């Protein structure tokens, strides 16, 4: 009896800490990320180019979105699900809080340093060390414990291919943070300001996106999508091949060998989509209880964005003149693929992780996903036309795309925060005092 009570308390503590991670991620997404991104975009559209904008501000936005939002979500979900799966709950909770404190101060400090540049030669490496320390605490907590096969799993998914992919994504995360630390040190010794030089930044971004969130999403897709979409288990061999191709692509990109890198990204994206059977006909009904029925459609749209992003980056490697093709491919990836996946799968799993709750509003989920994708379409199309000078009449569309995306992000955050504030259904019917039926 005592043991059961202790397990319940640990579960509640784990759920409390994952909720704080998720809310922190949402705050990074809304203010340092999206608001600053929209501010930058309005300035760029006003001046018909990014030449007058401080690159440190653009990088502050990118860092807040990739590490502050996506990284924070991945760490929180990782602490929760990996700790539960591997029976580490007892000490994982304390580590989770310590990691959260280090990570949040690191990412927050980086954002503030890029914006206000106070003592930046010190603050830049300090922020990178704090981020690395927060991550390493996570890494040592979940590393090296033998995974247990989940009952009921068989075949390719049962072979736990997804764990291998998530581990690869985690290593990509570690490499990204090490590279971030090295560039922070370099800027602090030799730079004139906290901004990373643009050619190095471009190479780093390939690592920060394709090696870490993209791979992690493939891993969690292999884990959850067969059940959520009603599709067959993933093809483990194809997924492993996609991982090898993607790793080679990242290596080429880091070496600034752009044409082979982008060709390989396109091949990796196509192979991963085939391996996950995203576009295959479902063989049973999707599980959409508690979410909007359009959920499977948006997951597939996200993978279409992944393919679009890879193809646009291939054209960027050949023809980009003013950053429009690179910017469009980056946002097709970050907003179209990564954010759509987080909006869709996040609203499917997070209410349960954060206290066995039910999503506040499936309708709001649909509106957020629809606005996000309309905003992304406007952004990607107009960024190519306006920045590259093919169709300057598209400049005024850019701020409109920002309004769509900000509204989408805000609705997503509201839906999750209201969900976390509600009493979970399993507690609603409990008697308030001990006077209920025995
Ligand atoms: C309201 C939504 C968003 C707006 C208005 C926005 C705006 C911008 C702008 C204006 C830039 C400068 C480069 C360019 O013109 O393309 C930029 C760069 C970037 N954005 Fe966004 N963005 C948004 C959402 C996101 C999201 C959701 C992510 C990631 C999950 C993201 C990641 C990045 C990255 C990594 C960069 C490159 C930063 C660098 O150069 O180091 N953005 N964004």
Coordinates of C-alpha atoms and ligand atoms in Angstrom, one line a residue:
X1 CA 0.0 0.0 0.0
X2 CA 2.8 2.3 1.0
X3 CA 4.6 1.5 -2.2
X4 CA 1.6 2.3 -4.3
X5 CA 1.2 5.6 -2.5
X6 CA 4.9 6.4 -3.1
X7 CA 4.6 5.5 -6.8
X8 CA 1.6 7.8 -7.1
X9 CA 3.5 10.6 -5.4
X10 CA 6.4 10.2 -7.8
X11 CA 4.1 10.1 -10.8
X12 CA 2.4 13.4 -9.6
X13 CA 5.8 15.0 -9.0
X14 CA 7.0 13.9 -12.5
X15 CA 3.8 15.3 -14.0
X16 CA 4.3 18.6 -12.1
X17 CA 7.8 19.0 -13.4
X18 CA 6.9 18.2 -17.0
X19 CA 4.1 20.8 -16.8
X20 CA 6.6 23.4 -15.7
X21 CA 8.9 22.5 -18.6
X22 CA 6.1 22.8 -21.1
X23 CA 4.8 26.1 -19.8
X24 CA 8.4 27.5 -19.8
X25 CA 8.7 26.3 -23.5
X26 CA 5.4 28.1 -24.3
X27 CA 6.7 31.3 -22.7
X28 CA 9.9 31.2 -24.7
X29 CA 7.9 30.5 -27.9
X30 CA 5.5 33.4 -27.4
X31 CA 7.7 36.3 -26.2
X32 CA 11.4 35.9 -26.9
X33 CA 10.6 33.7 -30.0
X34 CA 7.5 34.7 -31.9
X35 CA 7.1 38.3 -30.8
X36 CA 10.8 39.1 -31.6
X37 CA 10.5 37.2 -34.9
X38 CA 7.4 39.2 -35.9
X39 CA 9.2 42.4 -34.9
X40 CA 12.2 41.5 -37.1
X41 CA 9.9 40.6 -40.0
X42 CA 8.0 43.8 -39.8
X43 CA 11.3 45.7 -39.8
X44 CA 12.6 43.7 -42.8
X45 CA 9.4 44.2 -44.7
X46 CA 9.5 48.0 -43.9
X47 CA 13.1 48.3 -45.1
X48 CA 12.7 45.9 -48.0
X49 CA 15.6 43.8 -46.7
X50 CA 17.5 42.6 -43.6
X51 CA 20.6 44.7 -44.2
X52 CA 19.8 47.2 -41.5
X53 CA 18.7 44.7 -38.9
X54 CA 21.1 43.6 -36.1
X55 CA 21.9 39.9 -36.8
X56 CA 22.2 39.4 -33.1
X57 CA 18.4 40.1 -32.9
X58 CA 17.6 37.6 -35.7
X59 CA 19.8 35.0 -34.0
X60 CA 18.1 35.7 -30.6
X61 CA 14.8 34.9 -32.2
X62 CA 16.1 31.7 -33.8
X63 CA 17.8 30.5 -30.5
X64 CA 14.7 31.2 -28.5
X65 CA 12.5 29.2 -30.8
X66 CA 14.9 26.2 -31.4
X67 CA 16.4 25.9 -27.9
X68 CA 13.9 27.9 -25.8
X69 CA 10.8 26.4 -27.2
X70 CA 11.6 23.1 -29.0
X71 CA 14.6 22.2 -26.8
X72 CA 12.6 22.9 -23.6
X73 CA 9.7 20.7 -24.8
X74 CA 12.0 17.9 -25.8
X75 CA 13.8 18.0 -22.4
X76 CA 10.6 18.1 -20.4
X77 CA 9.0 15.2 -22.5
X78 CA 12.3 13.3 -22.3
X79 CA 12.5 13.5 -18.5
X80 CA 8.9 12.4 -18.2
X81 CA 8.6 9.6 -20.7
X82 CA 12.2 8.2 -20.6
X83 CA 12.2 8.3 -16.8
X84 CA 8.9 6.5 -16.6
X85 CA 9.8 4.0 -19.2
X86 CA 13.1 3.2 -17.5
X87 CA 11.9 3.3 -14.0
X88 CA 14.0 6.2 -12.9
X89 CA 11.2 8.3 -11.4
X90 CA 12.7 8.5 -7.9
X91 CA 15.7 10.6 -8.7
X92 CA 14.6 11.9 -12.0
X93 CA 12.3 14.5 -10.4
X94 CA 15.1 16.3 -8.5
X95 CA 17.3 16.2 -11.5
X96 CA 14.5 17.5 -13.7
X97 CA 14.1 20.6 -11.5
X98 CA 17.9 21.2 -11.4
X99 CA 18.2 20.8 -15.1
X100 CA 15.2 23.1 -15.7
X101 CA 16.8 25.8 -13.6
X102 CA 20.2 25.6 -15.4
X103 CA 18.6 25.3 -18.8
X104 CA 16.1 28.1 -18.4
X105 CA 18.7 30.5 -17.1
X106 CA 21.1 29.6 -19.9
X107 CA 18.5 30.1 -22.7
X108 CA 17.1 33.3 -21.0
X109 CA 20.6 34.7 -20.6
X110 CA 21.5 34.1 -24.2
X111 CA 18.4 35.9 -25.4
X112 CA 18.9 38.9 -23.2
X113 CA 22.7 39.0 -24.1
X114 CA 21.9 39.1 -27.8
X115 CA 19.4 41.9 -27.3
X116 CA 21.1 44.2 -24.8
X117 CA 24.7 43.1 -25.2
X118 CA 25.5 43.8 -21.5
X119 CA 28.9 42.2 -20.6
X120 CA 28.3 40.0 -23.7
X121 CA 31.9 38.7 -23.8
X122 CA 31.3 37.0 -20.5
X123 CA 27.6 36.3 -20.7
X124 CA 27.7 34.5 -24.1
X125 CA 29.9 31.6 -22.9
X126 CA 28.2 31.6 -19.5
X127 CA 24.8 31.1 -21.2
X128 CA 26.2 28.3 -23.3
X129 CA 27.7 26.6 -20.3
X130 CA 24.4 26.8 -18.4
X131 CA 22.6 25.3 -21.3
X132 CA 25.1 22.5 -21.6
X133 CA 25.0 21.8 -17.9
X134 CA 21.2 21.6 -17.9
X135 CA 21.3 19.2 -20.9
X136 CA 24.0 17.0 -19.4
X137 CA 22.0 16.5 -16.3
X138 CA 19.2 15.2 -18.5
X139 CA 21.7 13.1 -20.5
X140 CA 23.2 11.4 -17.5
X141 CA 19.8 10.8 -16.0
X142 CA 18.4 8.9 -18.9
X143 CA 21.6 7.4 -20.4
X144 CA 22.8 3.9 -20.1
X145 CA 19.6 2.3 -18.6
X146 CA 18.4 -0.7 -20.4
X147 CA 15.1 -0.1 -22.2
X148 CA 12.2 -2.4 -21.4
X149 CA 10.1 -3.6 -24.3
X150 CA 6.6 -2.3 -24.0
X151 CA 4.0 -5.0 -23.7
X152 CA 1.9 -5.4 -26.8
X153 CA 4.6 -4.1 -29.2
X154 CA 5.8 -6.3 -31.9
X155 CA 7.4 -6.2 -35.3
X156 CA 9.3 -3.2 -36.5
X157 CA 8.0 -0.8 -33.8
X158 CA 8.5 -3.5 -31.2
X159 CA 12.1 -3.8 -32.3
X160 CA 12.4 -0.3 -30.7
X161 CA 13.8 1.4 -33.8
X162 CA 12.3 4.5 -32.5
X163 CA 14.5 4.5 -29.4
X164 CA 17.6 4.4 -31.6
X165 CA 16.3 7.4 -33.6
X166 CA 15.5 9.4 -30.4
X167 CA 19.0 8.6 -29.1
X168 CA 20.4 9.9 -32.4
X169 CA 18.3 13.1 -32.0
X170 CA 19.6 13.4 -28.4
X171 CA 23.2 13.1 -29.6
X172 CA 22.4 15.8 -32.3
X173 CA 21.1 18.0 -29.4
X174 CA 24.4 17.4 -27.5
X175 CA 26.5 18.2 -30.6
X176 CA 24.4 21.3 -31.3
X177 CA 25.0 22.6 -27.7
X178 CA 28.8 21.8 -28.0
X179 CA 28.9 23.7 -31.3
X180 CA 27.0 26.5 -29.7
X181 CA 29.5 26.7 -26.8
X182 CA 32.4 26.7 -29.2
X183 CA 31.0 29.5 -31.3
X184 CA 30.1 31.5 -28.2
X185 CA 33.7 31.2 -27.0
X186 CA 35.0 32.2 -30.5
X187 CA 32.7 35.2 -30.6
X188 CA 33.6 36.2 -27.1
X189 CA 37.4 36.1 -27.9
X190 CA 37.4 37.4 -31.4
X191 CA 34.0 38.9 -32.3
X192 CA 32.9 42.5 -32.5
X193 CA 29.5 41.7 -31.1
X194 CA 27.5 38.6 -29.9
X195 CA 26.2 37.8 -33.4
X196 CA 27.8 34.7 -35.1
X197 CA 29.2 35.5 -38.6
X198 CA 26.5 34.7 -41.2
X199 CA 28.3 31.9 -43.1
X200 CA 29.1 30.1 -39.8
X201 CA 25.6 30.8 -38.6
X202 CA 24.1 29.2 -41.7
X203 CA 26.2 26.0 -41.2
X204 CA 25.3 25.9 -37.5
X205 CA 21.6 26.2 -38.3
X206 CA 21.7 23.0 -40.4
X207 CA 23.1 21.2 -37.3
X208 CA 20.6 22.9 -34.9
X209 CA 17.6 21.9 -37.1
X210 CA 18.3 18.7 -39.1
X211 CA 20.4 16.9 -36.6
X212 CA 18.3 17.6 -33.5
X213 CA 14.6 18.5 -33.7
X214 CA 14.0 16.8 -37.1
X215 CA 15.6 13.5 -36.0
X216 CA 13.9 13.6 -32.6
X217 CA 10.5 14.1 -34.3
X218 CA 11.2 11.2 -36.6
X219 CA 11.9 9.1 -33.5
X220 CA 8.7 10.1 -31.8
X221 CA 6.8 9.7 -35.1
X222 CA 8.0 6.1 -35.2
X223 CA 6.8 5.6 -31.7
X224 CA 3.4 7.2 -31.8
X225 CA 2.1 7.6 -35.3
X226 CA 1.3 3.9 -36.1
X227 CA -1.3 4.1 -33.3
X228 CA -2.4 7.7 -33.7
X229 CA -2.8 7.5 -37.5
X230 CA -3.8 3.8 -37.7
X231 CA -0.9 3.1 -40.1
X232 CA 1.4 0.1 -40.2
X233 CA 4.5 -0.1 -38.0
X234 CA 7.5 1.8 -39.5
X235 CA 10.0 0.2 -41.7
X236 CA 13.1 0.1 -39.5
X237 CA 15.6 -0.4 -42.3
X238 CA 14.4 2.6 -44.2
X239 CA 14.4 4.7 -41.1
X240 CA 18.0 3.7 -40.3
X241 CA 19.0 4.5 -43.9
X242 CA 17.3 7.9 -43.6
X243 CA 19.3 8.5 -40.5
X244 CA 22.6 7.7 -42.2
X245 CA 21.7 9.9 -45.2
X246 CA 20.7 12.7 -42.9
X247 CA 23.9 12.5 -40.8
X248 CA 25.9 12.7 -44.0
X249 CA 23.8 15.7 -45.1
X250 CA 24.5 17.5 -41.9
X251 CA 28.2 16.7 -42.2
X252 CA 28.3 18.2 -45.7
X253 CA 26.3 21.3 -44.5
X254 CA 28.6 21.9 -41.6
X255 CA 31.5 21.8 -44.1
X256 CA 29.5 24.3 -46.3
X257 CA 29.3 21.8 -49.1
X258 CA 25.8 22.9 -49.9
X259 CA 24.7 21.2 -53.1
X260 CA 25.5 17.7 -51.9
X261 CA 24.1 18.6 -48.4
X262 CA 20.7 19.7 -49.7
X263 CA 20.4 16.8 -52.2
X264 CA 21.0 14.5 -49.3
X265 CA 18.5 16.4 -47.0
X266 CA 15.9 15.9 -49.8
X267 CA 16.7 12.2 -50.0
X268 CA 16.7 11.8 -46.2
X269 CA 13.3 13.5 -45.9
X270 CA 11.8 11.3 -48.6
X271 CA 13.3 8.1 -47.1
X272 CA 12.1 8.9 -43.6
X273 CA 8.6 9.7 -44.8
X274 CA 8.6 6.4 -46.7
X275 CA 10.0 4.5 -43.6
X276 CA 7.4 6.0 -41.3
X277 CA 4.7 5.2 -43.9
X278 CA 3.2 8.6 -43.4
X279 CA 1.5 8.7 -46.8
X280 CA 0.4 5.0 -46.7
X281 CA -3.2 4.1 -46.5
X282 CA -4.2 3.5 -42.9
X283 CA -5.1 -0.1 -42.0
X284 CA -7.3 0.8 -39.0
X285 CA -9.1 3.9 -37.8
X286 CA -6.9 6.7 -36.4
X287 CA -7.1 7.4 -32.6
X288 CA -8.5 11.0 -32.5
X289 CA -10.4 10.8 -29.2
X290 CA -9.9 14.1 -27.3
X291 CA -8.3 15.9 -30.3
X292 CA -9.7 17.4 -33.5
X293 CA -10.4 14.8 -36.2
X294 CA -8.2 16.7 -38.7
X295 CA -5.2 15.6 -36.6
X296 CA -4.0 12.9 -39.1
X297 CA -4.3 15.4 -42.0
X298 CA -2.1 18.0 -40.3
X299 CA 0.6 15.3 -39.4
X300 CA 0.7 14.5 -43.1
X301 CA 0.8 18.2 -44.1
X302 CA 3.8 18.6 -41.7
X303 CA 5.7 15.9 -43.6
X304 CA 4.8 17.6 -46.9
X305 CA 6.4 20.8 -45.4
X306 CA 9.5 18.7 -44.6
X307 CA 9.8 17.7 -48.3
X308 CA 9.1 21.2 -49.5
X309 CA 11.7 22.6 -47.2
X310 CA 14.3 20.1 -48.5
X311 CA 13.5 21.0 -52.1
X312 CA 13.6 24.8 -51.5
X313 CA 17.0 24.4 -49.7
X314 CA 18.2 22.6 -52.8
X315 CA 17.2 25.5 -55.0
X316 CA 18.7 27.9 -52.4
X317 CA 22.0 26.1 -52.7
X318 CA 22.0 26.8 -56.4
X319 CA 20.2 30.2 -56.8
X320 CA 19.8 32.1 -53.6
X321 CA 20.9 35.8 -54.0
X322 CA 19.4 37.6 -51.0
X323 CA 18.6 35.0 -48.4
X324 CA 15.0 34.6 -49.5
X325 CA 15.3 31.0 -50.6
X326 CA 17.3 30.0 -47.5
X327 CA 14.9 31.9 -45.2
X328 CA 11.9 30.2 -46.9
X329 CA 13.4 26.7 -46.7
X330 CA 14.2 27.4 -43.0
X331 CA 10.7 28.4 -42.1
X332 CA 9.1 25.6 -44.2
X333 CA 11.2 23.4 -41.9
X334 CA 10.8 25.2 -38.5
X335 CA 7.2 26.5 -38.8
X336 CA 5.8 24.1 -41.5
X337 CA 7.3 20.8 -40.2
X338 CA 8.5 21.2 -36.7
X339 CA 5.8 23.6 -35.3
X340 CA 3.0 21.8 -37.1
X341 CA 4.2 18.5 -35.6
X342 CA 4.5 20.0 -32.1
X343 CA 1.0 21.6 -32.4
X344 CA -0.5 18.3 -33.6
X345 CA 1.2 15.7 -31.6
X346 CA 1.8 18.0 -28.6
X347 CA -1.9 18.6 -28.1
X348 CA -2.5 14.9 -28.4
X349 CA 0.0 13.7 -25.8
X350 CA 0.8 16.6 -23.4
X351 CA -2.6 16.8 -21.6
X352 CA -2.1 13.2 -20.6
X353 CA 1.6 13.7 -19.6
X354 CA 0.7 16.8 -17.6
X355 CA -1.7 15.2 -15.1
X356 CA -4.0 12.8 -17.2
X357 CA -6.0 15.8 -18.5
X358 CA -8.1 16.2 -21.6
X359 CA -7.4 18.9 -24.2
X360 CA -9.5 22.0 -23.4
X361 CA -10.7 22.6 -27.0
X362 CA -10.2 20.4 -30.0
X363 CA -11.8 23.2 -32.1
X364 CA -9.1 25.7 -30.9
X365 CA -6.5 23.1 -31.9
X366 CA -7.9 23.0 -35.4
X367 CA -8.0 26.8 -35.7
X368 CA -4.4 27.1 -34.4
X369 CA -3.1 24.5 -36.9
X370 CA -5.0 26.0 -39.8
X371 CA -3.8 29.5 -39.1
X372 CA -0.2 28.3 -38.6
X373 CA -0.2 26.6 -42.0
X374 CA -1.9 29.5 -43.8
X375 CA 0.7 31.8 -42.2
X376 CA 3.5 29.5 -43.2
X377 CA 2.3 29.3 -46.8
X378 CA 2.1 33.1 -47.0
X379 CA 5.5 33.4 -45.5
X380 CA 7.3 30.8 -47.6
X381 CA 5.8 32.1 -50.8
X382 CA 6.3 35.8 -50.2
X383 CA 9.8 35.4 -48.7
X384 CA 11.0 33.9 -52.0
X385 CA 9.2 36.4 -54.2
X386 CA 10.0 39.5 -52.1
X387 CA 13.6 38.9 -50.8
X388 CA 14.8 37.5 -54.1
X389 CA 13.2 40.3 -56.1
X390 CA 11.1 38.1 -58.3
X391 CA 7.8 39.7 -57.1
X392 CA 8.4 42.9 -54.9
X393 CA 4.6 43.3 -54.6
X394 CA 4.8 40.5 -52.0
X395 CA 6.7 42.6 -49.4
X396 CA 3.5 43.7 -47.6
X397 CA 2.3 40.1 -47.3
X398 CA 5.2 39.3 -44.9
X399 CA 3.7 41.1 -41.9
X400 CA 0.3 39.5 -42.7
X401 CA 2.0 36.1 -42.4
X402 CA 3.4 37.1 -39.1
X403 CA -0.1 38.0 -37.8
X404 CA -1.4 34.5 -38.8
X405 CA 1.6 32.8 -37.1
X406 CA 1.4 34.9 -33.9
X407 CA -2.3 34.2 -33.6
X408 CA -1.7 30.5 -34.2
X409 CA 1.1 30.3 -31.5
X410 CA -1.1 32.3 -29.0
X411 CA -4.1 30.0 -29.5
X412 CA -1.9 26.9 -29.1
X413 CA -0.4 28.3 -25.9
X414 CA -3.9 29.2 -24.5
X415 CA -5.3 25.8 -25.3
X416 CA -2.5 24.0 -23.4
X417 CA -2.4 26.4 -20.5
X418 CA -6.2 26.3 -20.0
X419 CA -5.9 22.5 -20.2
X420 CA -3.3 22.4 -17.5
X421 CA -5.5 24.6 -15.3
X422 CA -8.4 22.3 -15.4
X423 CA -9.2 19.5 -12.9
X424 CA -8.4 16.2 -14.6
X425 CA -11.6 14.1 -15.4
X426 CA -10.5 11.2 -13.1
X427 CA -10.5 13.6 -10.1
X428 CA -13.7 15.5 -10.9
X429 CA -16.0 12.8 -9.6
X430 CA -14.0 12.2 -6.3
X431 CA -15.8 13.1 -3.1
X432 CA -14.3 16.3 -1.4
X433 CA -14.2 14.7 2.0
X434 CA -14.2 11.2 3.4
X435 CA -18.0 11.2 3.5
X436 CA -18.5 9.4 0.1
X437 CA -19.5 5.8 -0.4
X438 CA -16.9 3.4 0.9
Ligands
LIG1 C1 5.5 34.2 -35.9 C2 6.4 33.3 -36.4 C3 7.8 33.6 -36.9 C4 8.2 34.8 -37.5 C5 7.5 36.1 -37.8 C6 9.6 34.6 -37.8 C7 10.5 35.5 -38.3 C8 11.8 35.4 -38.6 C9 12.7 36.3 -39.3 C10 12.2 37.6 -39.8 C11 13.9 35.8 -39.4 C12 15.1 36.4 -40.1 C13 15.6 35.6 -41.3 C14 14.6 35.7 -42.4 O1 14.1 36.8 -42.8 O2 14.1 34.6 -42.8 C15 13.8 34.5 -38.8 C16 14.9 33.6 -38.7 C17 14.8 32.4 -38.0 N1 13.7 31.8 -37.4 FE1 11.9 32.6 -37.4 N2 10.0 33.3 -37.3 C18 8.9 32.7 -36.8 C19 8.8 31.5 -36.3 C20 9.8 30.6 -36.1 C21 9.8 29.3 -35.5 C22 8.5 28.7 -34.9 C23 11.1 28.9 -35.5 C24 11.6 27.6 -34.9 C25 10.9 26.6 -34.3 C26 11.9 29.8 -36.1 C27 13.3 29.7 -36.3 C28 14.1 30.6 -36.9 C29 15.5 30.4 -37.1 C30 16.3 29.2 -36.6 C31 16.0 31.6 -37.8 C32 17.4 31.9 -38.2 C33 18.1 32.6 -37.1 C34 19.6 32.9 -37.5 O3 19.8 33.5 -38.5 O4 20.4 32.5 -36.7 N3 11.1 30.9 -36.5 N4 12.5 34.2 -38.3

